[in-house]
Short mmCIF file of C-alpha atoms in Angstrom, two decimals:
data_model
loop_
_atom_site.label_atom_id
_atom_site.label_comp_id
_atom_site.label_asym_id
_atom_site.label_seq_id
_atom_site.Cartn_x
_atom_site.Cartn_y
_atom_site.Cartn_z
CA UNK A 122 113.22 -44.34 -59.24
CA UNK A 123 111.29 -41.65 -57.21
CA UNK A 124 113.63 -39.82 -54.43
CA UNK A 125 111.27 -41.10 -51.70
CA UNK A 126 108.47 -43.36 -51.16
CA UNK A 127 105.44 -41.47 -52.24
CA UNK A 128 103.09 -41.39 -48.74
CA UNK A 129 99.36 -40.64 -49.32
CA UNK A 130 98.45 -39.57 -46.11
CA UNK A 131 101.23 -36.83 -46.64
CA UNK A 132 99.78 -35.62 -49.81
CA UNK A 133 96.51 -35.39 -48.85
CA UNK A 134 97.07 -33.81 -45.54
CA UNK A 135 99.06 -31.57 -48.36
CA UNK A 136 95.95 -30.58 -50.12
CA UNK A 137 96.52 -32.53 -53.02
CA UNK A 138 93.97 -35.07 -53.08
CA UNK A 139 94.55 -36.51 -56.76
CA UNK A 140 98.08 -36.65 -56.21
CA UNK A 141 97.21 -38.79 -53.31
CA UNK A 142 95.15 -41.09 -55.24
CA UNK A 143 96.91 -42.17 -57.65
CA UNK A 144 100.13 -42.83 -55.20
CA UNK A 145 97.37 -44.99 -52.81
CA UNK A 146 97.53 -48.22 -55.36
CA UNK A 147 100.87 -47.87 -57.46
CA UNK A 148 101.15 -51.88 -58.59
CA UNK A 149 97.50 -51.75 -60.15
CA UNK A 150 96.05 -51.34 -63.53
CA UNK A 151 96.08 -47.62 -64.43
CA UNK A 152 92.30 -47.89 -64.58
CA UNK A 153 91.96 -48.66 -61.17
CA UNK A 154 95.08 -46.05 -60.16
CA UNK A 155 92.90 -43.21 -61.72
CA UNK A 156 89.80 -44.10 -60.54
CA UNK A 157 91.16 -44.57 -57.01
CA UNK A 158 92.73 -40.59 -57.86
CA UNK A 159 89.40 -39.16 -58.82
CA UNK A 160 87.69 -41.16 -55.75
CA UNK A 161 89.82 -38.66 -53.53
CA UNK A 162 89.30 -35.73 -55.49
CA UNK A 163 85.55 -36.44 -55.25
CA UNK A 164 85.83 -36.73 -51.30
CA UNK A 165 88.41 -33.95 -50.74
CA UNK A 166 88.81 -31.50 -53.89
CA UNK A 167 87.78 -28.09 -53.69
CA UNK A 168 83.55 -27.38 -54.09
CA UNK A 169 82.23 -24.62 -55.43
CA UNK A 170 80.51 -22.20 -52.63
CA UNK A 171 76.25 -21.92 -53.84
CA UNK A 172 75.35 -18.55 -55.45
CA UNK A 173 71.70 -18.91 -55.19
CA UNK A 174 70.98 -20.27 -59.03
CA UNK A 175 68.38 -23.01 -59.45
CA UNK A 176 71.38 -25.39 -60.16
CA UNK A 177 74.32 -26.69 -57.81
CA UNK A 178 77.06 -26.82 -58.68
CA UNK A 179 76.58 -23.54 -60.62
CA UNK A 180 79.51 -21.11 -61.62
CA UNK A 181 83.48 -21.90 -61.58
CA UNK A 182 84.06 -25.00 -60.02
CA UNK A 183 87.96 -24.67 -59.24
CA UNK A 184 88.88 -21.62 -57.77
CA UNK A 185 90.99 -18.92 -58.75
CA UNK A 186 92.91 -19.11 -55.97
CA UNK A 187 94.89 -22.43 -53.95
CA UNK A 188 93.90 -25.01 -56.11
CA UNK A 189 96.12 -28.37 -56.15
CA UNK A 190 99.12 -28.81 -57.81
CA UNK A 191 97.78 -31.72 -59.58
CA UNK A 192 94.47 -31.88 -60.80
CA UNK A 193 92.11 -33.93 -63.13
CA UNK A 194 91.96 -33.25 -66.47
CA UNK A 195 89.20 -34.66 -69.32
CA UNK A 196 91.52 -33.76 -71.66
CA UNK A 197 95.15 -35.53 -70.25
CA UNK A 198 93.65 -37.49 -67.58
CA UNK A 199 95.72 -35.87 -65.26
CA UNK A 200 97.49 -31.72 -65.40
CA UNK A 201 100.14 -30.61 -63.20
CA UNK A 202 101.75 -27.41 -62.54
CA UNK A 203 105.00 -27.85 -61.88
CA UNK A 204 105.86 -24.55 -60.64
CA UNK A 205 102.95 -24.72 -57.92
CA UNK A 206 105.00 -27.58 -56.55
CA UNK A 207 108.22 -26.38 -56.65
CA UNK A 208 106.56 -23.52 -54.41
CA UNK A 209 104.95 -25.59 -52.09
CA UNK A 210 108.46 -27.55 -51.86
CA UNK A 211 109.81 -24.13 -50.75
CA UNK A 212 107.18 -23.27 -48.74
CA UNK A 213 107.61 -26.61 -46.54
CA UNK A 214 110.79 -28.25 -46.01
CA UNK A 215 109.65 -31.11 -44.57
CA UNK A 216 107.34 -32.02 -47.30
CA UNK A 217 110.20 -30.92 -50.19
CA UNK A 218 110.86 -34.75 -50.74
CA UNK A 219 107.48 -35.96 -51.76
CA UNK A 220 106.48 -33.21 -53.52
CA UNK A 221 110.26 -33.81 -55.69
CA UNK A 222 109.29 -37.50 -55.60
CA UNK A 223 105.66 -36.62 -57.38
CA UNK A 224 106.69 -34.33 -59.48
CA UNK A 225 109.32 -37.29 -61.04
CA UNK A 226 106.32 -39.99 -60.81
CA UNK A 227 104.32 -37.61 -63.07
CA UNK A 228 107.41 -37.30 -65.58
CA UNK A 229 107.28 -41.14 -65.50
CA UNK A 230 103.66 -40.94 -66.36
CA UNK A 231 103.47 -39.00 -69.02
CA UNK A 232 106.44 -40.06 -70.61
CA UNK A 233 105.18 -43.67 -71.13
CA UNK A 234 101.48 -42.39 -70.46
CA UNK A 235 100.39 -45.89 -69.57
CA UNK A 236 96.68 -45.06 -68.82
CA UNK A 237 96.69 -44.19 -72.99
CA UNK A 238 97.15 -47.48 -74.09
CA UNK A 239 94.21 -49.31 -71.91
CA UNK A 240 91.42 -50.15 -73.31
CA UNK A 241 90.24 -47.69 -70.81
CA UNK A 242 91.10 -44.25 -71.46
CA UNK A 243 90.66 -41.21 -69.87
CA UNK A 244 91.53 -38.35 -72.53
CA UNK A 245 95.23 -37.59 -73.82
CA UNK A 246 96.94 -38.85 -76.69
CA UNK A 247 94.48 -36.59 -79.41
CA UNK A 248 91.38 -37.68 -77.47
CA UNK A 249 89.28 -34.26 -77.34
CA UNK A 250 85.14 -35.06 -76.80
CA UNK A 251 82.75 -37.68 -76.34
CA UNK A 252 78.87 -37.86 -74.23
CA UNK A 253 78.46 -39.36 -71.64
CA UNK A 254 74.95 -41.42 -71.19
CA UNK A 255 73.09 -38.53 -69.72
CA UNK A 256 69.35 -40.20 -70.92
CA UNK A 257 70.47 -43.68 -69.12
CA UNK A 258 71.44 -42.10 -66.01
CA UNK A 259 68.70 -39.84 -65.62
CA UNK A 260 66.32 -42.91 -66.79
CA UNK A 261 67.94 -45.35 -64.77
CA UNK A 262 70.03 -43.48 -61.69
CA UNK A 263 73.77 -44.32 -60.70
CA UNK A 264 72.73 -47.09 -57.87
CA UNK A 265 72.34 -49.14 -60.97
CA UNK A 266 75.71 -48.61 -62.21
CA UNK A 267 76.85 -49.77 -58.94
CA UNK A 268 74.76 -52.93 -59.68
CA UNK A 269 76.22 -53.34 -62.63
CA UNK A 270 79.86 -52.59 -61.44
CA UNK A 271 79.32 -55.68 -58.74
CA UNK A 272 78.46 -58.03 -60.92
CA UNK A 273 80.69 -57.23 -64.01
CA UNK A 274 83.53 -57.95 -61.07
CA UNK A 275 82.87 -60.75 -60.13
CA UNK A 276 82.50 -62.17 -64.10
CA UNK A 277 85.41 -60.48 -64.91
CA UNK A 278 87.35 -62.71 -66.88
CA UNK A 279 90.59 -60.97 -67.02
CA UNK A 280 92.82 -58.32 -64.89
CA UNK A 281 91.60 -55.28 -67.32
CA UNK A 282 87.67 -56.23 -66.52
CA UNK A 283 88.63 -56.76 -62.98
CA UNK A 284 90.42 -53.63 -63.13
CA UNK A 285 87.68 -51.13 -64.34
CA UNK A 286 84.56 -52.91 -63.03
CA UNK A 287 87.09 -52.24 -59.73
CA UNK A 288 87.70 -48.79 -60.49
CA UNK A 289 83.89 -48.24 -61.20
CA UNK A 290 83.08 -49.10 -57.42
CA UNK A 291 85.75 -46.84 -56.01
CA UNK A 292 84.66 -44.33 -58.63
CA UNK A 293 81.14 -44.37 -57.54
CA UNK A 294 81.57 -44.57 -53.65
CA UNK A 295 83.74 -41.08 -54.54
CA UNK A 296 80.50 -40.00 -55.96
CA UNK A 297 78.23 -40.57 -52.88
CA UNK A 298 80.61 -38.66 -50.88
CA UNK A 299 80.77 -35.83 -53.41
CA UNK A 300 76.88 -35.94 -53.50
CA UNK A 301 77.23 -35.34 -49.47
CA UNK A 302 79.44 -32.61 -49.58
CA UNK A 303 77.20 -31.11 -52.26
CA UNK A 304 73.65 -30.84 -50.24
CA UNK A 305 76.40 -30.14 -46.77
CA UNK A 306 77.44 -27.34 -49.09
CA UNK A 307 73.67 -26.34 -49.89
CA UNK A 308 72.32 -27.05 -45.71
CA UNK A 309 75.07 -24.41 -44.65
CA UNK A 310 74.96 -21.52 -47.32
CA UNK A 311 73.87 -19.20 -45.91
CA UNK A 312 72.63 -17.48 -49.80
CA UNK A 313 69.06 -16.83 -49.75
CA UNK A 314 67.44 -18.58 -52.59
CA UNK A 315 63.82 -19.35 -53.83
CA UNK A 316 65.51 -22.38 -55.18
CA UNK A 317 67.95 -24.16 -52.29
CA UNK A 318 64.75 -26.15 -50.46
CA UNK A 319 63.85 -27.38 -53.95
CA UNK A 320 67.28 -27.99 -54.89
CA UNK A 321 67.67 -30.32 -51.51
CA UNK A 322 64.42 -32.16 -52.41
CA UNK A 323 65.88 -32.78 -55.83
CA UNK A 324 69.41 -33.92 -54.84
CA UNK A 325 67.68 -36.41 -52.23
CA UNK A 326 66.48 -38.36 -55.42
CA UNK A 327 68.90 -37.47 -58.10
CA UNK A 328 71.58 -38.60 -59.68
CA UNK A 329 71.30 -42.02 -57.45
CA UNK A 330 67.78 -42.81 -58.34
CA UNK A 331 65.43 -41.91 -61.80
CA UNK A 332 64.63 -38.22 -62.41
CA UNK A 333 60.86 -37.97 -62.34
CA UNK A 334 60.21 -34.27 -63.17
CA UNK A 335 61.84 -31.95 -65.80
CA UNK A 336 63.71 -30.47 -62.56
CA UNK A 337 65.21 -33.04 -61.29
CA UNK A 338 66.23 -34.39 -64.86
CA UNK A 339 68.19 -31.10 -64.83
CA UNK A 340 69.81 -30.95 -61.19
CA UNK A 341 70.70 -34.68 -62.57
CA UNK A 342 71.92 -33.28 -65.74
CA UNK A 343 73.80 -30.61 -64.13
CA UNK A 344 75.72 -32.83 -61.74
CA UNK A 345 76.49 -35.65 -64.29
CA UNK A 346 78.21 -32.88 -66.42
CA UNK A 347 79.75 -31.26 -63.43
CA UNK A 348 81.42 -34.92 -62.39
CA UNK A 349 82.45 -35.63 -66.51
CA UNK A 350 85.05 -32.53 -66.25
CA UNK A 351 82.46 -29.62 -68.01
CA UNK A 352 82.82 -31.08 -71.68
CA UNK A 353 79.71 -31.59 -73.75
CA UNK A 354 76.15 -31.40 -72.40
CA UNK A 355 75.28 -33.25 -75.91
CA UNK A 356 71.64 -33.70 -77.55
CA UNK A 357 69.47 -31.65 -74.87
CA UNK A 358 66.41 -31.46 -76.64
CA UNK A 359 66.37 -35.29 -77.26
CA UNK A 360 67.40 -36.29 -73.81
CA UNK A 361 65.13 -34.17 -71.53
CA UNK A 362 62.12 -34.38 -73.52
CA UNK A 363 60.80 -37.43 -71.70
CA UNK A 364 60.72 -34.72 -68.77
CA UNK A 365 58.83 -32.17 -70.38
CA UNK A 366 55.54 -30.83 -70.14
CA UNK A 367 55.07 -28.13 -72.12
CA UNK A 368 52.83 -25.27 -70.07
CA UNK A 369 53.35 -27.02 -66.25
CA UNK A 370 57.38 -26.87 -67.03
CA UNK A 371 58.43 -24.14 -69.48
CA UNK A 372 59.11 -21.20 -66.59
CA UNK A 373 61.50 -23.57 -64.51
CA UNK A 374 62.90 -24.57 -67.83
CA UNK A 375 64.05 -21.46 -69.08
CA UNK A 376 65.50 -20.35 -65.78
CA UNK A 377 67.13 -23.75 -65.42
CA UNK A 378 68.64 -23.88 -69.09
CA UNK A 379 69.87 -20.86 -68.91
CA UNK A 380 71.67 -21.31 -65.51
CA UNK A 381 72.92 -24.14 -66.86
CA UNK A 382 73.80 -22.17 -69.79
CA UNK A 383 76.04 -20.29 -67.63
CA UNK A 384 77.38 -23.00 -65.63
CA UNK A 385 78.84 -24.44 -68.55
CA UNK A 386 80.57 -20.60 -69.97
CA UNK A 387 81.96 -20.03 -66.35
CA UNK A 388 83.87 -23.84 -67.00
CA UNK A 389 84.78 -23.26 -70.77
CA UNK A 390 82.48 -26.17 -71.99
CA UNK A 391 81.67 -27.32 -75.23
CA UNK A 392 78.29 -27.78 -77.41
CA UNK A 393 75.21 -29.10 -77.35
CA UNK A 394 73.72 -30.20 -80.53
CA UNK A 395 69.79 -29.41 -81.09
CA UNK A 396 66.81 -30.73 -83.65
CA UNK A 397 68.02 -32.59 -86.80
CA UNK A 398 67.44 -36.70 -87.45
CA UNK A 399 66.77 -38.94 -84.95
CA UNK A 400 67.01 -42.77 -85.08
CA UNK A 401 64.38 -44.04 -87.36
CA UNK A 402 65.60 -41.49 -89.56
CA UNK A 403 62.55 -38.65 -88.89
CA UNK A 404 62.84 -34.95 -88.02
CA UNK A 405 64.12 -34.50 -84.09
CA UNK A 406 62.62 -30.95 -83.54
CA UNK A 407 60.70 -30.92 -80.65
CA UNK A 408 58.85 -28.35 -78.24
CA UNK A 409 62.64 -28.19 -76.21
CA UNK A 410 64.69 -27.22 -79.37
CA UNK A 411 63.05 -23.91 -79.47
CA UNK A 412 62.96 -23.31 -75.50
CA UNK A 413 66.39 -24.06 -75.42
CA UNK A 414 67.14 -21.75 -77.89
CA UNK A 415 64.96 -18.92 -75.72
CA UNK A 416 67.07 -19.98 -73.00
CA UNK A 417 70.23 -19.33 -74.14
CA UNK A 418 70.06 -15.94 -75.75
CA UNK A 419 72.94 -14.22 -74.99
CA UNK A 420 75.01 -16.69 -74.32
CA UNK A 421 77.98 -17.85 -76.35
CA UNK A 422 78.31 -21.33 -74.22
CA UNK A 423 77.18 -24.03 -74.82
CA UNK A 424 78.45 -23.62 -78.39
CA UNK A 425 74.74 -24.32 -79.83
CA UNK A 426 74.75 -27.34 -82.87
CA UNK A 427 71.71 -26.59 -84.46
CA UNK A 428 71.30 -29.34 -87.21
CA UNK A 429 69.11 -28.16 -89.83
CA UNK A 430 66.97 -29.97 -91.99
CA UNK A 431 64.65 -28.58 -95.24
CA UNK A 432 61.42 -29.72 -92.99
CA UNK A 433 63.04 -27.76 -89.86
CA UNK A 434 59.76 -26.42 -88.60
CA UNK A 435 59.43 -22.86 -88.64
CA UNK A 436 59.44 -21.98 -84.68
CA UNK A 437 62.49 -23.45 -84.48
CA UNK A 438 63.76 -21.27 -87.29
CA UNK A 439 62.26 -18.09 -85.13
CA UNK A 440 63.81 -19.05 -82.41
CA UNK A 441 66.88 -19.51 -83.51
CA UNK A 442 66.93 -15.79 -85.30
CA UNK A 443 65.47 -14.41 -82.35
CA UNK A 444 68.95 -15.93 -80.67
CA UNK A 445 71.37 -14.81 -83.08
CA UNK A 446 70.05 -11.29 -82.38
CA UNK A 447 70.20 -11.45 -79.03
CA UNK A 448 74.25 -10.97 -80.04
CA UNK A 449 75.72 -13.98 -78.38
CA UNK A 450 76.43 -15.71 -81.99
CA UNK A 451 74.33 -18.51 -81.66
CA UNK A 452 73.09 -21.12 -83.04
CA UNK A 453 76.20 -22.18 -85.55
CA UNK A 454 73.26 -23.88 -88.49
CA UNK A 455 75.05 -27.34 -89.21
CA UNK A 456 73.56 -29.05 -92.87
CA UNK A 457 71.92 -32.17 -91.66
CA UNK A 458 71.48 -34.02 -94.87
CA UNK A 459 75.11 -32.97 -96.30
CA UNK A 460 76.33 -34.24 -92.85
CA UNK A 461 74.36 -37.66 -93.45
CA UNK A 462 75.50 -38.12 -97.00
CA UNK A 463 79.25 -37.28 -95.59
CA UNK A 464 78.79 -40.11 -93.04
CA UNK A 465 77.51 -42.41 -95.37
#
């Protein structure tokens, strides 16, 4: 048993949002507990300030500095310092109980770590990285998630469906607040930028509605990464292409890519895998791999997957030396076909 009841108003007045969350709905599924905690970390969690880059968000999104005690995490659903809230226990008296009373909740959780044994997960227990649907949501937009969402819930033929189609809806109404917050963020900087008008024009489309131009497939792309905790930005060159036309969009790709580039070093993300085999089995190079490649020379992050065939064409090949010199140790050359046999 907790030391006190666990108020959510408390919490969040507290400045810990996620904490608050997943207190708000403590006798439902744990897919509708966590998706009720990132809802409130969406509307109340700390945004990055705008630097100016072509992208938002762009750069560290947590702080340094006064970040929550209890925070998302892609990789354990949800991390906790439990010295930050023994100090802010000692730091208010009058809040010592709840923060005592969280702190033994979030023992609870991880010691039977209930959320790892639903058939909807959200990292922990040896779960490291997956993709999220990037080409669907830039190709379709969120709004028809949230179609989706409504009508899985109300076909849902058992308490886990009506749990995460549930979930999904509190999920995504966290979003459209984020997305508010975001362009309030952009309206008040007061960094002048080339790119913030074109930015707001993009964000008044994107990620709610279909990208239409390479840019706002990015600004999509950028955001849906952002919201999936910074993990993998997954097959670029495969998933913008529908986007790209080659001489009207290669300038605003390469600045872009390689903000983006830099977005996902300042967050410690993962890699994006370029070229190899696509579906029906036939080469997957395309006029992207090698931009991408331009773009990110220099860079060590996005740890670059290039997956090399014997017809890799030979631009690709040049741009991928011309990378590897620019010292930032990329691409790492993966063997396509011995990959494919191993699968097989």
């Amino acid at each position: 048993m907790t030391a006190q009841p666990l108020n959510p108003e408390l919490l969040l007045a507290a400045g810990e949002p996620f904490a608050a969350g997943l207190c708000e709905l403590p006798e439902h599924l744990p897919a509708q507990r966590y998706a009720r905690a990132w809802r409130r970390w969406l509307e109340y969690g700390p945004l990055p300030a705008y630097g100016g880059q072509s992208l938002y968000p762009c750069g560290k999104i947590l702080p340094d500095q006064g970040v929550p005690a209890v925070v998302p995490s892609y990789s354990f659903t949800v991390s906790w310092n439990r010295e930050a809230l023994t100090r802010k226990a000692a730091a208010n008296p009058a809040m010592a109980g709840q923060f005592e009373a969280l702190g033994q909740l979030l023992s609870e959780e991880e010691a039977k770590t209930p959320i790892k044994n639903q058939r909807h997960t959200v990292g922990g227990n040896a779960f490291t990285h997956a993709i999220v649907r990037y080409d669907r949501v830039l190709r379709e937009g969120l709004d028809t998630y949230a179609e989706r969402a409504r009508a899985g819930l109300v076909q849902a033929a058992d308490p886990q469906q009506a749990a995460f189609y549930a979930g999904m809806l509190d999920l995504l109404a966290g979003l459209r607040v984020w997305h508010r917050r975001a362009v309030h963020c952009l309206q008040q900087s007061d960094t002048a930028s080339p790119w913030r008008d074109r930015l707001l024009d993009a964000l008044d489309q994107v990620p709610f509605r279909p990208a239409r131009t390479f840019y706002e497939a990015m600004v999509a792309y950028n955001v849906i990464y952002c919201l999936d905790g910074c993990d993998n930005p997954g097959r670029m060159d495969q998933v913008l292409l529908p986007y790209y036309h080659t001489e009207e969009d290669q300038a605003d790709a390469v600045k872009t890519l390689s903000d983006f580039a830099d977005h996902v070093s300042a967050n410690g993300g993962w890699s994006a895998a370029l070229g190899g085999t696509g579906a029906d089995g036939q080469p997957a190079y395309n006029d992207l791999t090698a931009l991408i490649l331009r773009s990110m020379r220099g860079r060590f992050r996005p740890s670059i997957e290039l997956r090399v065939r014997r017809d890799m064409p030979d631009a690709v090949w040049a741009a991928a030396f011309d990378a590897l010199k620019s010292g930032g140790g990329q691409p790492a050359f993966y063997h396509e076909e011995a990959y494919l046999d191993g699968l097989k």
